[in-house]
Tab-separated table of C-alpha atoms and ligand atoms in Angstrom:
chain	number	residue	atom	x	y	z
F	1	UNK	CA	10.017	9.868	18.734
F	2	UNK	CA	12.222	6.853	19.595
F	3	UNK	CA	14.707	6.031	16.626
F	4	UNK	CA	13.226	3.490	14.868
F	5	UNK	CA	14.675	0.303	13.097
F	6	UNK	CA	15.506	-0.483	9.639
F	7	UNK	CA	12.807	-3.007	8.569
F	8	UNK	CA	12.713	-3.519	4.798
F	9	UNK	CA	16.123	-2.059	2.596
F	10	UNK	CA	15.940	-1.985	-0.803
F	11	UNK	CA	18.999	-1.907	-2.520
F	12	UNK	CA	20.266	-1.113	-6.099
F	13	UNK	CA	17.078	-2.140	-7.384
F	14	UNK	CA	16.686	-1.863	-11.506
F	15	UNK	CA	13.950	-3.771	-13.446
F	16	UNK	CA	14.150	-4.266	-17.061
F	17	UNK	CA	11.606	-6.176	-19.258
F	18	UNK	CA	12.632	-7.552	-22.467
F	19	UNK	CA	9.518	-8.505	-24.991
F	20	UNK	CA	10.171	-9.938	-28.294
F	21	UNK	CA	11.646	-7.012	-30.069
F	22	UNK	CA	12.361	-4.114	-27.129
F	23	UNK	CA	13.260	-3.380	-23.825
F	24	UNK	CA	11.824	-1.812	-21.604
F	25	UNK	CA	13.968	-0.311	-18.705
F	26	UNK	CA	11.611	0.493	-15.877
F	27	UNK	CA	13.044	1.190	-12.883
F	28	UNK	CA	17.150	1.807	-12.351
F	29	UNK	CA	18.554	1.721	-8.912
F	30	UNK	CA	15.930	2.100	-6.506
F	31	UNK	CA	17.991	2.424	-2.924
F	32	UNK	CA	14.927	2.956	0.185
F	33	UNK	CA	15.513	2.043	3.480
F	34	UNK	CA	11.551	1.647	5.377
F	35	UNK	CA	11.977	1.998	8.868
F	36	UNK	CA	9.465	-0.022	11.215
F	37	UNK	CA	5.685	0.876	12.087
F	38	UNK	CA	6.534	4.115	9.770
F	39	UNK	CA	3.596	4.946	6.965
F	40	UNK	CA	5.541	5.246	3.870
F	41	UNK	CA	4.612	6.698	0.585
F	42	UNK	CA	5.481	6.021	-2.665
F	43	UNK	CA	4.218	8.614	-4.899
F	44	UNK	CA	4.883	8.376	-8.735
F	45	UNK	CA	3.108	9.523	-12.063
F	46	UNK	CA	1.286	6.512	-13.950
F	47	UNK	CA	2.874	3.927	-15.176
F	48	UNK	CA	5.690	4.484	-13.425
F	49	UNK	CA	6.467	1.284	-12.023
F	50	UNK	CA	4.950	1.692	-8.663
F	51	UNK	CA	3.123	-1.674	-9.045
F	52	UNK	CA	5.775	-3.410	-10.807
F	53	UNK	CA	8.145	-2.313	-8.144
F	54	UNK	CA	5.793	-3.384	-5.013
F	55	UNK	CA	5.132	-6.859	-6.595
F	56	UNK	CA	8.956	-7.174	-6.510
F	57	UNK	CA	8.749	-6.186	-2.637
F	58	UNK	CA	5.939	-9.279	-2.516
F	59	UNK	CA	8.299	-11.582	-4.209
F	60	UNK	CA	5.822	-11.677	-7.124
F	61	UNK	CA	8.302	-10.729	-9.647
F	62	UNK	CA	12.367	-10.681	-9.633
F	63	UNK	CA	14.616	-7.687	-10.361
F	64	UNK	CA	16.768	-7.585	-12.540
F	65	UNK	CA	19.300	-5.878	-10.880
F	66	UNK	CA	19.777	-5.174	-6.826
F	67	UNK	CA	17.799	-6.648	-3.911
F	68	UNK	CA	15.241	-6.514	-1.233
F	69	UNK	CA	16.270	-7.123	2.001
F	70	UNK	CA	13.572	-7.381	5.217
F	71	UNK	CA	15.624	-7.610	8.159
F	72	UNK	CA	13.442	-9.679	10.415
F	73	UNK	CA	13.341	-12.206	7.349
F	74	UNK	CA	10.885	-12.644	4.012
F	75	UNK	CA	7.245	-12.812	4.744
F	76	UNK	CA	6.144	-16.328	3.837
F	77	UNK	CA	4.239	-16.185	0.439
F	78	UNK	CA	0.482	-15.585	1.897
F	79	UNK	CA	1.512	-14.065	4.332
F	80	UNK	CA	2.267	-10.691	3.483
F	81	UNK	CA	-0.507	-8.032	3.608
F	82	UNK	CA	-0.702	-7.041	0.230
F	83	UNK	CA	-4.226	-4.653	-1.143
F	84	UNK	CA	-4.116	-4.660	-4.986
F	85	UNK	CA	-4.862	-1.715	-7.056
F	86	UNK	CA	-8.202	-3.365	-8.602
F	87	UNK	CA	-10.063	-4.977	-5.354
F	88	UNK	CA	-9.120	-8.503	-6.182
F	89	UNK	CA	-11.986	-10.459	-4.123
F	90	UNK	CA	-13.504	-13.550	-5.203
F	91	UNK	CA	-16.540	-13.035	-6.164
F	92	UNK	CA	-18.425	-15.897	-4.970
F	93	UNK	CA	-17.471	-15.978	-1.489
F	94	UNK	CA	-18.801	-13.630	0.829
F	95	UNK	CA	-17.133	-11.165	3.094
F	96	UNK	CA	-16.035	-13.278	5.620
F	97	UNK	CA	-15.084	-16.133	3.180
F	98	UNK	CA	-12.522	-13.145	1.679
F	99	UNK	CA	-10.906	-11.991	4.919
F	100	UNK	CA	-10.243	-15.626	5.939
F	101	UNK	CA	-8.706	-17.155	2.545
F	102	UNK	CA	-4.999	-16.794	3.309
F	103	UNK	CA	-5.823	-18.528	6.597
F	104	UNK	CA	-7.817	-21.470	5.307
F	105	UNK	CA	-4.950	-21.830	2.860
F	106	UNK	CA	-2.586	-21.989	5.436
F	107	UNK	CA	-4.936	-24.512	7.118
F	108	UNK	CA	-6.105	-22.639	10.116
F	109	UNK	CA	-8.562	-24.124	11.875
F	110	UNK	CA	-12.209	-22.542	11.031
F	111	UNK	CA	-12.738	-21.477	14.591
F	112	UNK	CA	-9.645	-19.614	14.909
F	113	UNK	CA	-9.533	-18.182	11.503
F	114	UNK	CA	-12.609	-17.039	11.529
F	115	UNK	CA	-12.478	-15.054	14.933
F	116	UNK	CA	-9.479	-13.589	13.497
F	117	UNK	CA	-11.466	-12.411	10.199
F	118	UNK	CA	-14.155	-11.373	12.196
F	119	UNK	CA	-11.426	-9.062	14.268
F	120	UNK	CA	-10.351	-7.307	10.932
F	121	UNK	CA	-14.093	-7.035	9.813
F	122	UNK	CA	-15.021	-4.892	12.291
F	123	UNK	CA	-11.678	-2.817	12.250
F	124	UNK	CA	-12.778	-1.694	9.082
F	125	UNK	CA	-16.203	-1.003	10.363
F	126	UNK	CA	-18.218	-3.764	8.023
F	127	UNK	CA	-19.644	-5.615	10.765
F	128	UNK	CA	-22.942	-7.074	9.466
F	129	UNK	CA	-21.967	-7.814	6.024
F	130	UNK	CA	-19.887	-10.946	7.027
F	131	UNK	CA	-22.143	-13.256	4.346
F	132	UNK	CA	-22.672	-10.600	1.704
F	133	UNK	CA	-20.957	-11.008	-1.479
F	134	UNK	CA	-18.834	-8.611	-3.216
F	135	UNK	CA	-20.952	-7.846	-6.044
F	136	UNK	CA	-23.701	-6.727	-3.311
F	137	UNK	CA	-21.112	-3.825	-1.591
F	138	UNK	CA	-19.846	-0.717	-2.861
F	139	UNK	CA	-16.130	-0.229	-4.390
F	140	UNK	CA	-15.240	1.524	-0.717
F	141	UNK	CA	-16.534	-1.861	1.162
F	142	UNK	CA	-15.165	-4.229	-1.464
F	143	UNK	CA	-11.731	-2.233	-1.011
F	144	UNK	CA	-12.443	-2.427	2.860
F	145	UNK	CA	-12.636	-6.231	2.496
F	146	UNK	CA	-9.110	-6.148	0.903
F	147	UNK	CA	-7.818	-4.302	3.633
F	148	UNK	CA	-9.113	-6.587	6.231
F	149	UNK	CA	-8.067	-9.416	4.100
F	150	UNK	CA	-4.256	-7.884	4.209
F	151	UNK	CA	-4.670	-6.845	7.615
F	152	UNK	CA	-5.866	-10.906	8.505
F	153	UNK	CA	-2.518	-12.274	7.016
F	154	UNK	CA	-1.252	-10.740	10.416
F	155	UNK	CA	1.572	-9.656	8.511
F	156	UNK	CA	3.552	-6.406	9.890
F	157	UNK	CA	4.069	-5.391	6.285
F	158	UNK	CA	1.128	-4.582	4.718
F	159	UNK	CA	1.725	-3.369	0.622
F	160	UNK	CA	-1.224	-1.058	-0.428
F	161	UNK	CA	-0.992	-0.942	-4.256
F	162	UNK	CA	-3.969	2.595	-4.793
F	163	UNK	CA	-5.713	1.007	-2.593
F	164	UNK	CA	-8.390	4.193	-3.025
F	165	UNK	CA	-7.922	5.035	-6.845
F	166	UNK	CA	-11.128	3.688	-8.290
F	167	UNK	CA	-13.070	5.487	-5.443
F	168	UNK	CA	-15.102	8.155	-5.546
F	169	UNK	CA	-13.693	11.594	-3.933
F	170	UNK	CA	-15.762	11.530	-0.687
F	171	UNK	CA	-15.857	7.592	-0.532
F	172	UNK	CA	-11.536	8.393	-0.961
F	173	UNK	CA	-10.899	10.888	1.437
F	174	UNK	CA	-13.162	8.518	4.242
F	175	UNK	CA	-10.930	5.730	3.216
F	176	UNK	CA	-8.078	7.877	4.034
F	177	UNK	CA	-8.919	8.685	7.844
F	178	UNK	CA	-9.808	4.974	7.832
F	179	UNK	CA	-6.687	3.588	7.373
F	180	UNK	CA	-4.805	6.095	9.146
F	181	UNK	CA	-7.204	4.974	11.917
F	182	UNK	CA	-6.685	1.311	11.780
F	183	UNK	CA	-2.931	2.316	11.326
F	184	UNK	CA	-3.002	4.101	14.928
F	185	UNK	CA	-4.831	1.394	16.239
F	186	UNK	CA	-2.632	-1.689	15.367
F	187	UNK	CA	0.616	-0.597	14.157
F	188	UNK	CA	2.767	-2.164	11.634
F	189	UNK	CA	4.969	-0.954	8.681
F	190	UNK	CA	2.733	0.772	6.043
F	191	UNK	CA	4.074	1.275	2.468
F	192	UNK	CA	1.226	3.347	0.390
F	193	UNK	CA	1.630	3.821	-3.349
F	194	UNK	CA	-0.410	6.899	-4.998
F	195	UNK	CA	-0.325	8.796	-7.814
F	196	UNK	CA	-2.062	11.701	-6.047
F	197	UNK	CA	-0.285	14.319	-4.445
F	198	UNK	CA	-2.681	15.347	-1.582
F	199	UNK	CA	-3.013	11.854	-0.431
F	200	UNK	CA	0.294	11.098	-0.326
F	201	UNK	CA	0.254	14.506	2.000
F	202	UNK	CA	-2.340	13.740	4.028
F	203	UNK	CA	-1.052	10.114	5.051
F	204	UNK	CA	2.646	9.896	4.997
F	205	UNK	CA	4.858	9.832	7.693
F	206	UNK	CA	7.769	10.319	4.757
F	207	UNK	CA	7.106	10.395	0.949
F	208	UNK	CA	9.123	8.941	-1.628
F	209	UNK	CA	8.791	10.682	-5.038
F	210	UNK	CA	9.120	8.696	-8.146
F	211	UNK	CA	10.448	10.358	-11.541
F	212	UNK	CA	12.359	10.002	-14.358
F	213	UNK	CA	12.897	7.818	-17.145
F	214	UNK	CA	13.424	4.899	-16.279
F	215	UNK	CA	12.008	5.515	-12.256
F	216	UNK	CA	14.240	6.124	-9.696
F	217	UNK	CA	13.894	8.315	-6.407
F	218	UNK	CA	13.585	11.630	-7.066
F	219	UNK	CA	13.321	13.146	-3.393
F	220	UNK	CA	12.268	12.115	0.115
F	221	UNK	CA	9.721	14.575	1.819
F	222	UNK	CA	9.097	14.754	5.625
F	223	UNK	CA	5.731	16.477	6.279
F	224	UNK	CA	5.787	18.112	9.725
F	225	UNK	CA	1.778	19.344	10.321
F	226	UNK	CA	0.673	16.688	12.755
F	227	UNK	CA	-2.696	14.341	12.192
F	228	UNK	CA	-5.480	14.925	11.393
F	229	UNK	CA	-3.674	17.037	8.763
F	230	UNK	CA	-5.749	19.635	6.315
F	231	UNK	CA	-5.426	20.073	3.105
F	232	UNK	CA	-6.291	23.598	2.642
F	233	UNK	CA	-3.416	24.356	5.329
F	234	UNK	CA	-0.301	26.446	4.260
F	235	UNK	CA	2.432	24.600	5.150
F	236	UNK	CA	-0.259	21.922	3.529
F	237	UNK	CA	-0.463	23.529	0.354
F	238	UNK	CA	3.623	24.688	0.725
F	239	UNK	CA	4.880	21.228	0.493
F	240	UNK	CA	2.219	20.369	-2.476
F	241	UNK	CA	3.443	23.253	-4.303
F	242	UNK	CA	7.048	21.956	-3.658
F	243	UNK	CA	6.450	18.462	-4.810
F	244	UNK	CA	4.260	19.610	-7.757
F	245	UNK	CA	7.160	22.033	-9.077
F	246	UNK	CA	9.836	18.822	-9.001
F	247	UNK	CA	7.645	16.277	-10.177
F	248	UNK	CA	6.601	15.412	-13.665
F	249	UNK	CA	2.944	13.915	-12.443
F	250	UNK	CA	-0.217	15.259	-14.373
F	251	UNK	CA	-2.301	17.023	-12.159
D	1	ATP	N1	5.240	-8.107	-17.493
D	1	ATP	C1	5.578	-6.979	-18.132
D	1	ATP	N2	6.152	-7.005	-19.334
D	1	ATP	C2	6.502	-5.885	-19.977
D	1	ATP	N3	6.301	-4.647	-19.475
D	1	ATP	C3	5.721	-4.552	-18.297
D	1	ATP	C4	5.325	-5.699	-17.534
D	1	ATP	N4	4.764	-5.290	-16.369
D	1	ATP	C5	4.816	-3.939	-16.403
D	1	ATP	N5	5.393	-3.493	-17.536
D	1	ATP	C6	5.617	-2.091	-17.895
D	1	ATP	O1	6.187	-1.428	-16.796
D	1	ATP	C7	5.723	-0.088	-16.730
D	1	ATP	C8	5.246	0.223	-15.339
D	1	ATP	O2	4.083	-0.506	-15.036
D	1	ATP	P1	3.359	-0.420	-13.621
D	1	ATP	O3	2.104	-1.188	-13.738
D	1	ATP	O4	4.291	-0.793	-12.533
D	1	ATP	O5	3.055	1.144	-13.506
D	1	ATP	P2	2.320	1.912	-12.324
D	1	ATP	O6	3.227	2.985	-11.854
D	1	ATP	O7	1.834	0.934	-11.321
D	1	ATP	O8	1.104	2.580	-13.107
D	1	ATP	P3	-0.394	2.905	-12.592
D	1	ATP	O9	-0.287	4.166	-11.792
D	1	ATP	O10	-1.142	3.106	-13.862
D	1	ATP	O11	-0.874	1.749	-11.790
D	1	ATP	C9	4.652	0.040	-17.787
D	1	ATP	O12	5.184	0.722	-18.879
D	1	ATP	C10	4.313	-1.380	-18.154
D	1	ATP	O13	3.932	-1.478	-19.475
D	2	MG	MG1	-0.019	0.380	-10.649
């Protein structure tokens, strides 16, 4: 595989939060370098500071200590791909009124925005339901709306914050071929936080593990079985057993 570029290098990163009478030291010098187009995993135990630490990437919070440097330049705010941990969709707008929000914010024209949205509908296979609303779909198609939403921003960054943690198992492991699908299919820099071991397996180009107290990295991982990967492989179940045995996650 060609050598690919450094795209996003975070540096030194530490987050602290101070409340009225504590602190609370989160994360302490978080150094990863995300190299283009590459699907990268962050997997950490709950409340480890995955989310605080990706709204920092999204310039939604500061650090405290330490940087985050993209090296083609910051994403314009709105125009990052970013798919939040609860689905996040206005609730009276439809489908279609979702994908194209960041776009009619930015003032797109209708005609052009829309074509776009419709684009990213059908990528994630919910052509059809363009004027449904989001109470009418399923927590899979809601969460497919926020991916076509992020994927609309035509952003080459997209943040997925558990994108599939309030799914149901089969719904989840769908979701998974899914988005390593639409990840084939129009390539851009992937960063994927879990808390769950087997996903982080079946998706990641690299995996960052999360641990400690306060976070930092614990170990990179490189899985090596090629996609479609199975989980009930050995070298599969080798590298969960290795990440299990160093990790402090509940499982
Ligand atoms: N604004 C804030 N003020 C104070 N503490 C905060 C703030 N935001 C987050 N925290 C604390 O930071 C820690 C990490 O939170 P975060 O939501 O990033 O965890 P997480 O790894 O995303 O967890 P989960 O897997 O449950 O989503 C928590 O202990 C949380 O209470
Ligand atoms: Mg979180």
């Amino acid at each position: 595989m060609a050598v690919q570029k450094d795209k996003i290098i975070i540096r030194g990163l530490s987050k602290t939060f101070y409340q009225k009478n504590k602190v609370v030291e989160v994360l302490k010098n978080i150094n990863i370098t995300v190299k283009e187009n590459e699907f990268l995993v962050l997997l950490g135990p709950g409340q480890c500071g995955k989310t605080v630490l990706l709204n920092i990437m999204a310039d939604l919070d500061k650090p405290t200590e330490g940087e985050v440097e993209f090296t083609d330049g910051r994403p314009e705010m709105g125009n990052l791909g970013i798919v939040f941990q609860r689905y996040a969709l206005f609730p009276w707008k439809t489908v279609m009124g979702n994908v194209e929000v960041n776009q009619k914010f930015k003032g797109t024209p209708k005609e052009k925005r829309q074509q776009a949205a419709q684009k990213y509908i059908e990528l994630v296979g919910l052509q059809g339901f363009e004027n449904a609303l989001p109470q009418a779909l399923s927590g899979g198609m809601q969460q497919r709306v926020g991916i076509a939403r992020a994927y609309a921003t035509e952003s080459d960054i997209m943040l997925l914050d558990e994108p599939f943690g309030a799914l149901d198992a089969q719904t989840r492991y769908s979701m998974e071929d899914e988005i390593l699908r639409m990840w084939e299919q129009d390539k851009r820099t992937v960063i994927f936080v879990t808390n769950n071991v087997e996903e982080a397996i079946y998706l990641g180009d690299r995996i960052i593990l999360l641990g400690g107290h306060p976070t930092g990295v614990k170990k990179e991982y490189v899985p090596e079985m090629p996609r479609p990967r199975n989980y009930t492989d050995v070298a599969f179940l080798k590298l969960r057993n290795e990440i299990v045995n160093n990790t402090d996650l509940v499982l």
